[in-house]
Every structure is written in C-alpha cells, then in structure tokens.
Amino acid sequence: MANTALEKKEARTEPAHEVTRGNVYTPRVDIYETTDELLLFADMPGVAPGDVDIRFENGELSLHGRVGARLPSQGVLLKEYGIGDFYRVFTITETIDANKITAEMKNGVLTVHLPKAEALKPRKITVTGG
Amino acid sequence: MLTARWDPFSDLWGRMEQLHNEMNRLFNRMSDGLTRSWVGAFPAVNAWEDDEAVYLEAELPGLDLSKLEIFVTGGNQLTLQGERQPNVPADGVWHRQERGFGKFARVLTLPVPVDADKVDARFEHGVLRIKLPKSETAKPRRIAVKAD
C-alpha cells in the first residue's frame, strides 16, 4: 500500500481556492446502450442534485455540474485534486426521444436515461399464416 | 504592502504542483497495474489543518458506504479502504467506459497525533469528509505569562 505523508507546505501562501476557482473539469463517463435507451453515468463528486444542468439540443447533450469552493485558504497539507465545475458535451447520433429524457443524481453520480425514438426500436414482426 | 496583493506566479505554481502530483499518481498507477489490481494513490486526497483538527477530503462518487472502512492506527495513521462496485445493466453494449471500479486502500500519515475516538466522517454528494481532532498534546497552547 502506498503511504503518503502529510507535510505542511510552507512555500505557497496564496489562498488555494483562488487557484481552482473558475477551473472546469471533465467528468468521467460511462455510456451503455440497451434496446430501449442510451444510459449515461457521469462521476460528478460534490455536485448536489439541484446543481446540475442537462441540455439536449440538435443532437448535442451537455452536462454541467456546479461545485462550490471547498478548500480553505490556509493550512493546506495535501492537494491532489482541483475543485471546480464539471462540464462535458456529447454528440448523440442515435435518434433520441427528447421529451422522455430523465436524469437522477445520487452520491455524486449522474445517471441520464436517453430513450430511443419509437421508430428506431427493434420491432418483432409477427408472421401470420394464410 | 501593495506589491504583495497580486502575485502572477502563485497560480502558475499551483498548477505546476498539481501537474506534478498528477504525474506521480499516473506513474504510481501504471507500476501498480503491472503487479496487481488498481491500488495506487486512490482515492486522491485534499487535506488541511487548523489549530483544532486535521481535515481530509476524498472524491468517491457512487461508493456504497457499507463497502468503506476507515481506521486510525498508532495515533497518526489513517487508512481508507473499500470497494467501488460497477452497476451494470442487464443487457446491452458499452459505448464508453471511463469510470474506474474495484478495490482500493490508502494509508496516510498525519502530521500530528489525533484523537481516534472523536473522528467524524461524512459522505455527501460523493465526497468523503473526515475531521480528525488533534489530540490534546498536539494542540497549540497559549501560555499565560504571570507578572510579578
């Protein structure tokens, strides 16, 4: 196991949150396709359910999660990741039924359901005997 | 001093340091990948302190809390270990898989001894926050000087 020692870094005296403010991060995303829909999972730690904007326009899906500054300005011991908003845009080539898009946010993971338009769903054709 | 108000290099230093850390983490992960599963410097941690406590924060989105264990040993060693399990729908195909899953364990050595009984951990919106109150011996003490 890696052992990380926390030591005070004296060199930097500027407030750390000033460095990250305004930074925007790309969330890691999984996309999965079933017969009925595209399912998108995005890691957006620190984003409350009310702080997500999802837009779907002209085949482009954009995700924006707002994150407030959390790191204090003094006494920083270890800074391994920056804190900022999450933003990412996807081009969706499948035909999506935009009115039926739903999303939920739980424990920092955003799940977006993008139902395929009816016309594209595989259809089983029943053959009747004459 | 007026000149102290704006330092164009502080932002640059911050970014350089972040890049340095990222590179270290990348190499850690790569070398670990050769030997066993993903147990590099994960999760990434931010930590800070004041007179009262050491505060630590880690991003663990989607983690099932029953799979997370936090230990304080020897007064100043903090261990975070757990497992992030994927939620895989029953049938279909992946178009993109960027999120990591699996077991992780990380040991952090704190700069001062902490009071293990008073450690407080919270998990909110996928961010783990741990407050580790410093043990009484480690707190700064104000010494009253008596005048004759």
Coordinates of C-alpha atoms in Angstrom, one line a residue:
Chain A
M1 CA 0.0 0.0 0.0
A2 CA 1.2 3.4 -0.8
N3 CA 1.9 5.5 2.2
T4 CA 1.5 9.3 1.8
A5 CA 3.0 11.5 4.5
L6 CA 1.2 14.8 5.0
E7 CA 3.7 17.6 5.4
K8 CA 3.0 21.2 5.6
K9 CA 4.0 23.1 2.5
E10 CA 5.2 26.5 3.5
A11 CA 6.1 27.8 0.1
R12 CA 2.7 28.7 -1.1
T13 CA 0.9 31.4 0.9
E14 CA -1.7 32.4 -1.7
P15 CA -5.2 31.1 -1.0
A16 CA -5.6 27.7 -2.6
H17 CA -9.2 28.2 -3.7
E18 CA -8.1 31.1 -5.8
V19 CA -6.2 28.6 -8.0
T20 CA -9.1 26.3 -8.6
R21 CA -11.8 28.9 -8.9
G22 CA -13.0 29.0 -12.4
N23 CA -11.4 25.7 -13.3
V24 CA -13.7 23.3 -15.2
Y25 CA -13.2 19.6 -15.1
T26 CA -14.3 16.9 -17.5
P27 CA -16.3 14.2 -15.7
R28 CA -15.5 10.6 -16.3
V29 CA -18.4 9.0 -18.1
D30 CA -19.8 5.5 -18.9
I31 CA -22.3 5.1 -21.8
Y32 CA -24.3 2.0 -22.2
E33 CA -26.8 1.1 -24.8
T34 CA -29.8 -1.2 -24.4
T35 CA -32.6 -1.9 -26.8
D36 CA -34.7 0.8 -25.4
E37 CA -32.3 3.6 -24.4
L38 CA -28.8 5.0 -24.0
L39 CA -27.7 5.1 -20.4
L40 CA -25.1 7.6 -19.3
F41 CA -23.3 7.6 -16.0
A42 CA -21.1 10.6 -15.0
D43 CA -19.0 11.0 -11.9
M44 CA -19.6 14.4 -10.5
P45 CA -18.5 14.3 -6.9
G46 CA -19.5 17.3 -4.8
V47 CA -22.5 18.2 -7.1
A48 CA -25.8 18.4 -5.3
P49 CA -28.9 17.2 -7.2
G50 CA -30.1 20.8 -7.6
D51 CA -26.9 22.0 -9.2
V52 CA -26.9 20.0 -12.4
D53 CA -28.0 21.4 -15.8
I54 CA -28.7 19.0 -18.6
R55 CA -29.5 20.2 -22.1
F56 CA -30.3 18.3 -25.2
E57 CA -30.3 20.3 -28.4
N58 CA -29.6 19.4 -32.0
G59 CA -28.3 16.0 -31.1
E60 CA -25.9 17.5 -28.5
L61 CA -26.2 16.6 -24.9
S62 CA -24.5 18.9 -22.5
L63 CA -23.9 18.3 -18.8
H64 CA -23.0 21.0 -16.3
G65 CA -22.5 20.4 -12.6
R66 CA -21.8 23.3 -10.3
V67 CA -19.4 22.9 -7.4
G68 CA -18.6 25.4 -4.7
A69 CA -15.1 26.1 -3.4
R70 CA -14.4 23.7 -0.5
L71 CA -10.7 24.1 0.2
P72 CA -9.7 26.7 2.9
S73 CA -7.1 29.3 2.1
Q74 CA -4.7 28.3 4.9
G75 CA -3.2 25.3 6.4
V76 CA -3.3 23.1 3.3
L77 CA -1.3 19.9 3.8
L78 CA -2.1 17.9 0.6
K79 CA -3.7 18.9 -2.6
E80 CA -4.1 16.1 -5.1
Y81 CA -7.1 17.3 -7.0
G82 CA -8.6 20.5 -8.0
I83 CA -12.2 21.5 -7.3
G84 CA -14.3 23.2 -9.9
D85 CA -17.4 22.7 -12.1
F86 CA -17.9 19.7 -14.3
Y87 CA -18.8 20.2 -17.9
R88 CA -19.0 18.0 -20.9
V89 CA -20.8 17.8 -24.3
F90 CA -21.6 14.7 -26.3
T91 CA -22.9 14.4 -29.8
I92 CA -25.6 11.7 -29.8
T93 CA -26.0 10.1 -33.2
E94 CA -28.9 7.9 -32.1
T95 CA -32.4 9.4 -32.6
I96 CA -33.5 10.2 -29.0
D97 CA -37.0 11.0 -27.8
A98 CA -36.0 14.3 -26.2
N99 CA -39.3 14.7 -24.3
K100 CA -38.7 11.5 -22.4
I101 CA -35.1 12.1 -21.2
T102 CA -34.8 11.7 -17.5
A103 CA -31.9 12.0 -15.1
E104 CA -31.1 11.4 -11.4
M105 CA -28.2 12.4 -9.2
K106 CA -27.1 10.1 -6.4
N107 CA -23.9 10.2 -4.3
G108 CA -22.2 12.3 -6.9
V109 CA -23.1 10.1 -9.8
L110 CA -25.4 11.5 -12.5
T111 CA -27.5 8.9 -14.4
V112 CA -29.1 10.1 -17.7
H113 CA -31.7 8.0 -19.5
L114 CA -32.0 8.8 -23.2
P115 CA -34.9 6.8 -24.6
K116 CA -34.6 5.9 -28.3
A117 CA -37.3 7.2 -30.5
E118 CA -40.0 4.7 -31.2
A119 CA -39.2 4.4 -34.9
L120 CA -35.7 3.1 -34.1
K121 CA -36.6 0.4 -31.6
P122 CA -36.2 -3.1 -32.9
R123 CA -39.7 -4.5 -33.6
K124 CA -40.7 -8.1 -33.7
I125 CA -42.9 -8.8 -36.7
T126 CA -45.4 -11.5 -36.2
V127 CA -46.0 -13.5 -39.3
T128 CA -49.5 -14.8 -39.7
G129 CA -50.3 -17.9 -41.6
G130 CA -52.7 -17.6 -44.6
Chain B
M1 CA 2.5 46.1 1.1
L2 CA 0.8 46.9 -2.1
T3 CA 3.1 44.6 -4.2
A4 CA 2.0 41.6 -2.1
R5 CA -1.5 41.9 -3.3
W6 CA -1.0 40.3 -6.7
D7 CA 1.4 37.5 -7.5
P8 CA 1.1 36.3 -11.1
F9 CA 3.2 33.2 -10.3
S10 CA 1.1 31.9 -7.4
D11 CA -1.4 30.5 -9.9
L12 CA 1.3 29.0 -12.0
W13 CA 2.9 27.4 -9.0
G14 CA -0.4 25.9 -8.0
R15 CA -0.8 24.4 -11.5
M16 CA 2.7 23.1 -11.6
E17 CA 2.3 21.4 -8.3
Q18 CA -1.0 19.9 -9.4
L19 CA 0.6 18.6 -12.6
H20 CA 3.5 17.1 -10.7
N21 CA 1.0 15.3 -8.4
E22 CA -1.0 14.1 -11.3
M23 CA 2.2 12.7 -13.0
N24 CA 3.2 10.9 -9.8
R25 CA -0.3 9.4 -9.5
L26 CA -0.2 8.3 -13.1
F27 CA 3.2 6.6 -12.6
N28 CA 2.0 5.0 -9.3
R29 CA -1.0 3.6 -11.1
M30 CA 1.0 2.3 -14.0
S31 CA 3.5 0.5 -11.9
D32 CA 0.8 -0.9 -9.7
G33 CA -1.1 -2.1 -12.7
L34 CA 1.8 -4.3 -13.7
T35 CA 1.8 -6.2 -10.4
R36 CA -1.8 -6.3 -9.2
S37 CA -5.1 -4.6 -9.4
W38 CA -5.6 -0.9 -9.1
V39 CA -4.3 0.1 -5.7
G40 CA -2.2 3.2 -6.4
A41 CA -2.8 6.6 -4.8
F42 CA -6.5 6.2 -4.9
P43 CA -8.6 8.0 -3.8
A44 CA -7.0 11.4 -4.4
V45 CA -7.0 13.4 -1.2
N46 CA -7.1 17.0 -0.2
A47 CA -6.1 17.8 3.4
W48 CA -5.8 20.8 5.5
E49 CA -5.5 21.7 9.2
D50 CA -6.2 24.3 11.8
D51 CA -5.4 24.5 15.5
E52 CA -8.2 22.1 16.3
A53 CA -8.1 19.4 13.7
V54 CA -6.8 17.8 10.5
Y55 CA -9.4 17.7 7.8
L56 CA -9.3 15.4 4.9
E57 CA -11.5 15.1 1.8
A58 CA -11.7 12.4 -0.9
E59 CA -13.9 12.1 -4.0
L60 CA -15.6 8.7 -4.1
P61 CA -18.6 9.1 -6.3
G62 CA -21.1 6.3 -6.3
L63 CA -19.4 4.5 -3.4
D64 CA -21.6 2.2 -1.3
L65 CA -20.9 3.2 2.3
S66 CA -21.1 -0.3 3.5
K67 CA -18.0 -1.0 1.4
L68 CA -16.0 1.7 3.0
E69 CA -13.7 1.3 6.1
I70 CA -11.8 4.0 7.9
F71 CA -9.2 3.2 10.5
V72 CA -6.9 5.3 12.7
T73 CA -3.9 3.4 14.0
G74 CA -0.9 4.4 16.1
G75 CA -2.5 7.8 16.6
N76 CA -1.4 9.3 13.3
Q77 CA -2.0 6.7 10.6
L78 CA -5.3 6.9 8.7
T79 CA -6.4 4.1 6.4
L80 CA -9.1 4.4 3.9
Q81 CA -10.1 1.2 2.2
G82 CA -13.1 0.0 0.3
E83 CA -14.5 -1.2 -3.0
R84 CA -16.4 0.6 -5.7
Q85 CA -18.7 -1.7 -7.5
P86 CA -19.9 -1.1 -11.0
N87 CA -23.6 -1.0 -11.7
V88 CA -24.0 -2.9 -14.9
P89 CA -27.4 -3.0 -16.7
A90 CA -28.6 -6.5 -17.7
D91 CA -28.2 -6.4 -21.4
G92 CA -26.7 -4.1 -24.0
V93 CA -23.3 -2.8 -25.1
W94 CA -20.8 -0.3 -23.8
H95 CA -20.0 2.7 -25.9
R96 CA -17.7 4.3 -23.4
Q97 CA -16.1 3.2 -20.1
E98 CA -14.0 5.7 -18.3
R99 CA -15.0 5.3 -14.7
G100 CA -12.9 3.0 -12.6
F101 CA -14.1 0.3 -10.3
G102 CA -12.5 -2.1 -7.9
K103 CA -10.8 -2.3 -4.5
F104 CA -8.7 0.5 -3.1
A105 CA -6.7 1.1 0.0
R106 CA -4.7 4.1 1.0
V107 CA -2.6 4.9 4.1
L108 CA -1.9 8.5 5.1
T109 CA 0.5 9.6 7.8
L110 CA -0.9 12.6 9.6
P111 CA 1.4 15.4 10.7
V112 CA 0.2 15.2 14.3
P113 CA -1.4 12.5 16.6
V114 CA -5.2 12.7 16.5
D115 CA -7.9 11.7 18.9
A116 CA -9.2 8.5 17.3
D117 CA -12.4 8.4 19.4
K118 CA -13.6 11.7 18.1
V119 CA -13.0 11.3 14.4
D120 CA -16.1 12.3 12.4
A121 CA -16.6 11.1 8.8
R122 CA -19.4 12.3 6.5
F123 CA -20.3 11.3 2.9
E124 CA -22.2 13.9 0.9
H125 CA -22.8 14.0 -2.8
G126 CA -20.0 11.5 -3.4
V127 CA -17.4 13.4 -1.3
L128 CA -16.0 11.9 1.9
R129 CA -15.0 14.4 4.5
I130 CA -13.2 13.4 7.6
K131 CA -12.5 15.6 10.6
L132 CA -9.7 14.3 12.9
P133 CA -9.5 16.3 16.1
K134 CA -5.9 16.7 17.2
S135 CA -5.0 15.0 20.4
E136 CA -4.7 17.4 23.3
T137 CA -0.9 17.1 23.4
A138 CA -0.6 18.3 19.8
K139 CA -2.8 21.4 20.1
P140 CA -1.1 24.7 20.4
R141 CA -1.3 26.0 24.0
R142 CA -1.4 29.6 25.0
I143 CA 0.9 30.2 27.9
A144 CA -0.1 32.9 30.3
V145 CA 2.8 34.9 31.5
K146 CA 2.5 35.9 35.1
A147 CA 3.7 39.4 36.0
D148 CA 5.3 39.8 39.4

